GROMACS .gro file of C-alpha atoms in nm:
model
  230
    1MET     CA    1   0.026   0.012  -0.012
    2LYS     CA    2   0.131   0.318  -0.119
    3GLN     CA    3   0.233   0.610   0.151
    4MET     CA    4   0.145   0.957   0.094
    5ASP     CA    5   0.526   1.029   0.178
    6GLY     CA    6   0.694   0.720   0.283
    7GLN     CA    7   0.716   0.767   0.667
    8MET     CA    8   0.571   0.494   0.847
    9SER     CA    9   0.512   0.725   1.156
   10GLU     CA   10   0.191   0.845   0.942
   11SER     CA   11   0.111   0.520   0.827
   12LEU     CA   12  -0.322   0.506   0.885
   13LEU     CA   13  -0.246   0.147   1.050
   14LEU     CA   14  -0.064   0.371   1.303
   15GLY     CA   15  -0.287   0.657   1.320
   16ALA     CA   16  -0.576   0.372   1.440
   17LEU     CA   17  -0.325   0.158   1.685
   18LEU     CA   18  -0.244   0.512   1.852
   19ALA     CA   19  -0.630   0.700   1.820
   20LEU     CA   20  -0.726   0.276   2.001
   21ALA     CA   21  -0.487   0.394   2.306
   22GLY     CA   22  -0.596   0.704   2.301
   23GLY     CA   23  -0.952   0.638   2.336
   24PHE     CA   24  -0.876   0.407   2.600
   25PHE     CA   25  -0.695   0.654   2.799
   26ASP     CA   26  -0.974   0.863   2.823
   27ALA     CA   27  -1.215   0.597   2.941
   28TYR     CA   28  -0.995   0.441   3.191
   29THR     CA   29  -0.950   0.804   3.375
   30PHE     CA   30  -1.301   0.892   3.345
   31LEU     CA   31  -1.421   0.576   3.542
   32CYS     CA   32  -1.124   0.474   3.722
   33ARG     CA   33  -0.937   0.782   3.800
   34GLY     CA   34  -1.174   1.060   3.961
   35GLY     CA   35  -1.435   1.099   3.637
   36VAL     CA   36  -1.165   1.347   3.433
   37PHE     CA   37  -1.029   1.304   3.078
   38ALA     CA   38  -0.664   1.357   3.095
   39ASN     CA   39  -0.614   1.384   2.704
   40ALA     CA   40  -0.722   1.698   2.618
   41GLN     CA   41  -0.617   1.990   2.879
   42THR     CA   42  -0.920   2.293   2.756
   43GLY     CA   43  -1.143   2.157   3.092
   44ASN     CA   44  -0.814   2.217   3.333
   45ILE     CA   45  -0.759   2.546   3.208
   46VAL     CA   46  -1.146   2.621   3.211
   47LEU     CA   47  -1.155   2.485   3.537
   48PHE     CA   48  -0.835   2.668   3.679
   49GLY     CA   49  -0.965   2.993   3.589
   50LEU     CA   50  -1.259   2.920   3.728
   51ARG     CA   51  -1.119   2.808   4.099
   52LEU     CA   52  -0.889   3.161   4.044
   53ALA     CA   53  -1.151   3.355   4.007
   54GLU     CA   54  -1.342   3.178   4.330
   55ARG     CA   55  -0.992   3.217   4.500
   56GLU     CA   56  -0.915   2.842   4.580
   57TRP     CA   57  -0.576   2.855   4.534
   58MET     CA   58  -0.499   2.465   4.620
   59ALA     CA   59  -0.807   2.360   4.397
   60ALA     CA   60  -0.647   2.604   4.065
   61LEU     CA   61  -0.340   2.383   4.167
   62SER     CA   62  -0.442   2.108   4.116
   63TYR     CA   63  -0.601   2.149   3.764
   64LEU     CA   64  -0.299   2.313   3.671
   65LEU     CA   65  -0.075   2.032   3.733
   66PRO     CA   66  -0.180   1.871   3.443
   67VAL     CA   67  -0.149   2.086   3.206
   68ALA     CA   68   0.237   2.155   3.362
   69ALA     CA   69   0.259   1.777   3.285
   70PHE     CA   70   0.112   1.798   2.941
   71VAL     CA   71   0.369   2.087   2.856
   72LEU     CA   72   0.644   1.896   3.011
   73GLY     CA   73   0.518   1.594   2.770
   74VAL     CA   74   0.557   1.838   2.452
   75VAL     CA   75   0.921   1.929   2.574
   76ALA     CA   76   1.019   1.584   2.669
   77ALA     CA   77   0.950   1.465   2.276
   78GLU     CA   78   1.071   1.757   2.135
   79TYR     CA   79   1.381   1.638   2.333
   80ILE     CA   80   1.439   1.341   2.239
   81ARG     CA   81   1.354   1.392   1.851
   82ARG     CA   82   1.638   1.679   1.852
   83LYS     CA   83   1.910   1.440   2.062
   84SER     CA   84   1.827   1.173   1.795
   85ARG     CA   85   1.890   1.362   1.520
   86ALA     CA   86   2.173   1.518   1.657
   87GLY     CA   87   2.318   1.156   1.695
   88ALA     CA   88   2.178   0.992   1.426
   89GLY     CA   89   2.273   0.660   1.313
   90SER     CA   90   2.232   0.354   1.110
   91ASP     CA   91   2.090   0.146   1.388
   92GLY     CA   92   1.786   0.086   1.269
   93TRP     CA   93   1.582   0.260   1.558
   94HIS     CA   94   1.366   0.555   1.560
   95TRP     CA   95   1.297   0.845   1.844
   96ARG     CA   96   0.944   0.755   1.763
   97GLN     CA   97   1.020   0.407   1.921
   98SER     CA   98   1.199   0.585   2.230
   99VAL     CA   99   0.881   0.849   2.283
  100VAL     CA  100   0.631   0.512   2.274
  101LEU     CA  101   0.871   0.288   2.482
  102MET     CA  102   0.846   0.562   2.758
  103GLU     CA  103   0.483   0.632   2.707
  104ALA     CA  104   0.488   0.212   2.778
  105VAL     CA  105   0.671   0.242   3.088
  106VAL     CA  106   0.510   0.476   3.281
  107LEU     CA  107   0.161   0.364   3.148
  108ALA     CA  108   0.300   0.004   3.346
  109ALA     CA  109   0.363   0.204   3.637
  110VAL     CA  110   0.074   0.414   3.684
  111ALA     CA  111  -0.168   0.051   3.642
  112PHE     CA  112  -0.022  -0.013   3.983
  113TRP     CA  113  -0.079   0.361   4.185
  114PRO     CA  114  -0.350   0.257   4.432
  115GLN     CA  115  -0.679   0.511   4.410
  116ARG     CA  116  -0.534   0.756   4.662
  117TRP     CA  117  -0.298   0.838   4.391
  118ASN     CA  118  -0.568   0.946   4.125
  119ALA     CA  119  -0.425   1.287   4.072
  120ALA     CA  120  -0.095   1.192   4.032
  121ALA     CA  121  -0.187   0.935   3.793
  122ASN     CA  122  -0.371   1.232   3.601
  123ILE     CA  123  -0.028   1.386   3.588
  124ALA     CA  124   0.165   1.113   3.448
  125ILE     CA  125  -0.161   1.047   3.180
  126SER     CA  126  -0.185   1.377   3.084
  127PHE     CA  127   0.245   1.338   3.026
  128VAL     CA  128   0.164   1.005   2.817
  129CYS     CA  129  -0.077   1.222   2.589
  130ALA     CA  130   0.151   1.509   2.505
  131LEU     CA  131   0.410   1.273   2.439
  132GLN     CA  132   0.223   1.096   2.172
  133VAL     CA  133   0.035   1.372   2.035
  134GLU     CA  134   0.343   1.551   1.995
  135ALA     CA  135   0.550   1.247   1.832
  136PHE     CA  136   0.275   1.138   1.594
  137ARG     CA  137   0.095   1.480   1.431
  138LYS     CA  138   0.045   1.346   1.074
  139VAL     CA  139  -0.158   1.039   0.908
  140ARG     CA  140  -0.087   1.019   0.535
  141GLY     CA  141   0.045   1.390   0.495
  142SER     CA  142  -0.270   1.521   0.706
  143ALA     CA  143  -0.263   1.670   1.060
  144PHE     CA  144  -0.427   1.497   1.335
  145ALA     CA  145  -0.413   1.420   1.679
  146SER     CA  146  -0.453   1.028   1.840
  147THR     CA  147  -0.582   1.146   2.201
  148MET     CA  148  -0.845   1.426   2.099
  149CYS     CA  149  -1.097   1.393   1.862
  150THR     CA  150  -1.208   1.765   1.792
  151GLY     CA  151  -0.976   1.874   1.554
  152ASN     CA  152  -1.009   1.552   1.369
  153LEU     CA  153  -1.368   1.564   1.354
  154ARG     CA  154  -1.338   1.961   1.249
  155SER     CA  155  -1.085   1.833   0.993
  156GLY     CA  156  -1.294   1.544   0.828
  157THR     CA  157  -1.573   1.703   0.808
  158GLU     CA  158  -1.425   2.017   0.663
  159GLN     CA  159  -1.266   1.772   0.373
  160LEU     CA  160  -1.576   1.554   0.327
  161VAL     CA  161  -1.762   1.903   0.222
  162ILE     CA  162  -1.489   1.977   0.002
  163TRP     CA  163  -1.573   1.647  -0.150
  164ARG     CA  164  -1.983   1.734  -0.184
  165GLN     CA  165  -1.856   1.991  -0.339
  166THR     CA  166  -1.546   1.980  -0.572
  167GLY     CA  167  -1.575   1.538  -0.579
  168SER     CA  168  -1.242   1.568  -0.480
  169ARG     CA  169  -1.116   1.167  -0.445
  170THR     CA  170  -0.820   1.354  -0.256
  171ALA     CA  171  -1.059   1.496  -0.032
  172ALA     CA  172  -1.260   1.207   0.015
  173ARG     CA  173  -0.965   0.993   0.102
  174ARG     CA  174  -0.873   1.235   0.376
  175ALA     CA  175  -1.215   1.235   0.499
  176ARG     CA  176  -1.203   0.878   0.531
  177HIS     CA  177  -0.906   0.865   0.746
  178TYR     CA  178  -1.010   1.148   0.972
  179TYR     CA  179  -1.325   0.970   1.051
  180GLY     CA  180  -1.144   0.603   1.055
  181ILE     CA  181  -0.931   0.766   1.350
  182ILE     CA  182  -1.236   0.871   1.505
  183LEU     CA  183  -1.374   0.531   1.514
  184PHE     CA  184  -1.095   0.367   1.624
  185PHE     CA  185  -1.073   0.621   1.918
  186ALA     CA  186  -1.455   0.536   1.993
  187LEU     CA  187  -1.348   0.139   2.003
  188GLY     CA  188  -1.008   0.211   2.234
  189ALA     CA  189  -1.261   0.380   2.441
  190ALA     CA  190  -1.520   0.092   2.467
  191ALA     CA  191  -1.227  -0.132   2.541
  192GLY     CA  192  -1.172   0.082   2.802
  193GLY     CA  193  -1.452   0.121   2.918
  194ILE     CA  194  -1.535  -0.269   2.949
  195SER     CA  195  -1.171  -0.390   3.066
  196THR     CA  196  -1.200  -0.075   3.366
  197VAL     CA  197  -1.538  -0.275   3.479
  198TRP     CA  198  -1.354  -0.585   3.492
  199LEU     CA  199  -0.988  -0.510   3.591
  200SER     CA  200  -0.979  -0.169   3.741
  201GLU     CA  201  -0.656   0.022   3.801
  202ARG     CA  202  -0.500  -0.277   3.591
  203ALA     CA  203  -0.694  -0.216   3.267
  204LEU     CA  204  -0.470   0.047   3.173
  205LEU     CA  205  -0.202  -0.255   3.151
  206LEU     CA  206  -0.386  -0.346   2.798
  207THR     CA  207  -0.317  -0.020   2.632
  208LEU     CA  208   0.061  -0.181   2.629
  209LEU     CA  209  -0.064  -0.423   2.341
  210PRO     CA  210  -0.094  -0.052   2.058
  211LEU     CA  211   0.200   0.082   2.187
  212VAL     CA  212   0.423  -0.250   2.131
  213ALA     CA  213   0.274  -0.319   1.832
  214VAL     CA  214   0.367   0.029   1.738
  215VAL     CA  215   0.699   0.000   1.738
  216PHE     CA  216   0.719  -0.353   1.586
  217ILE     CA  217   0.578  -0.218   1.312
  218MET     CA  218   0.807   0.086   1.257
  219PHE     CA  219   1.081  -0.198   1.267
  220ILE     CA  220   0.884  -0.402   1.005
  221ARG     CA  221   0.773  -0.111   0.757
  222LYS     CA  222   1.215  -0.035   0.750
  223ASP     CA  223   1.291  -0.351   0.678
  224ASP     CA  224   1.062  -0.366   0.402
  225GLY     CA  225   1.208  -0.084   0.239
  226HIS     CA  226   0.900   0.183   0.252
  227GLY     CA  227   1.119   0.471   0.401
  228GLY     CA  228   1.204   0.629   0.690
  229CYS     CA  229   1.066   0.865   0.860
  230THR     CA  230   1.155   1.220   1.031
   0.00000   0.00000   0.00000
């Protein structure tokens, strides 16, 4: 199957696997870690502002910490990327694989944290989501997010309108990609909901399956000669 720019990190398969994990994160934090969504930070920023207005300083801080963790996740991903490029070699290992492995280590640890550590768990998952969003930003050359759906929904609908108005096959393909990613996000949320009911905190360990698959798929596509990624 031909890819838009030969970059395996932008393949639809990897995007779907990452969206599956992203949907799982949201369901898990909502059902098991205090009824919050740790993937996107808009809600935390709004609640931070509201608590400031109410002069509830400690409560405001509790909403600011996940935002800070998200920022640190972006910084960490960028640091890994720049460090990797500075010491680029021919060992077949890519910086995005390092990011995914960092995700897996953090998530494996969080799965064993008790309920009294819910605030710390949400901070850690916010960090993980930032790593993932920063490292994997495109599917087939189009910008996307694997841990939230608003931007994907807007872009997919925009491409759908363009296709209806112009008949553009490119727009139709992009719309399918965006809505496909949203579908996998929803499937991940469903899997997260079901498994969290049964496994509680340990359910998070199931997200290691798509993440490890991402690491190995990147190796396979390199070996198959589909080109590298930046």
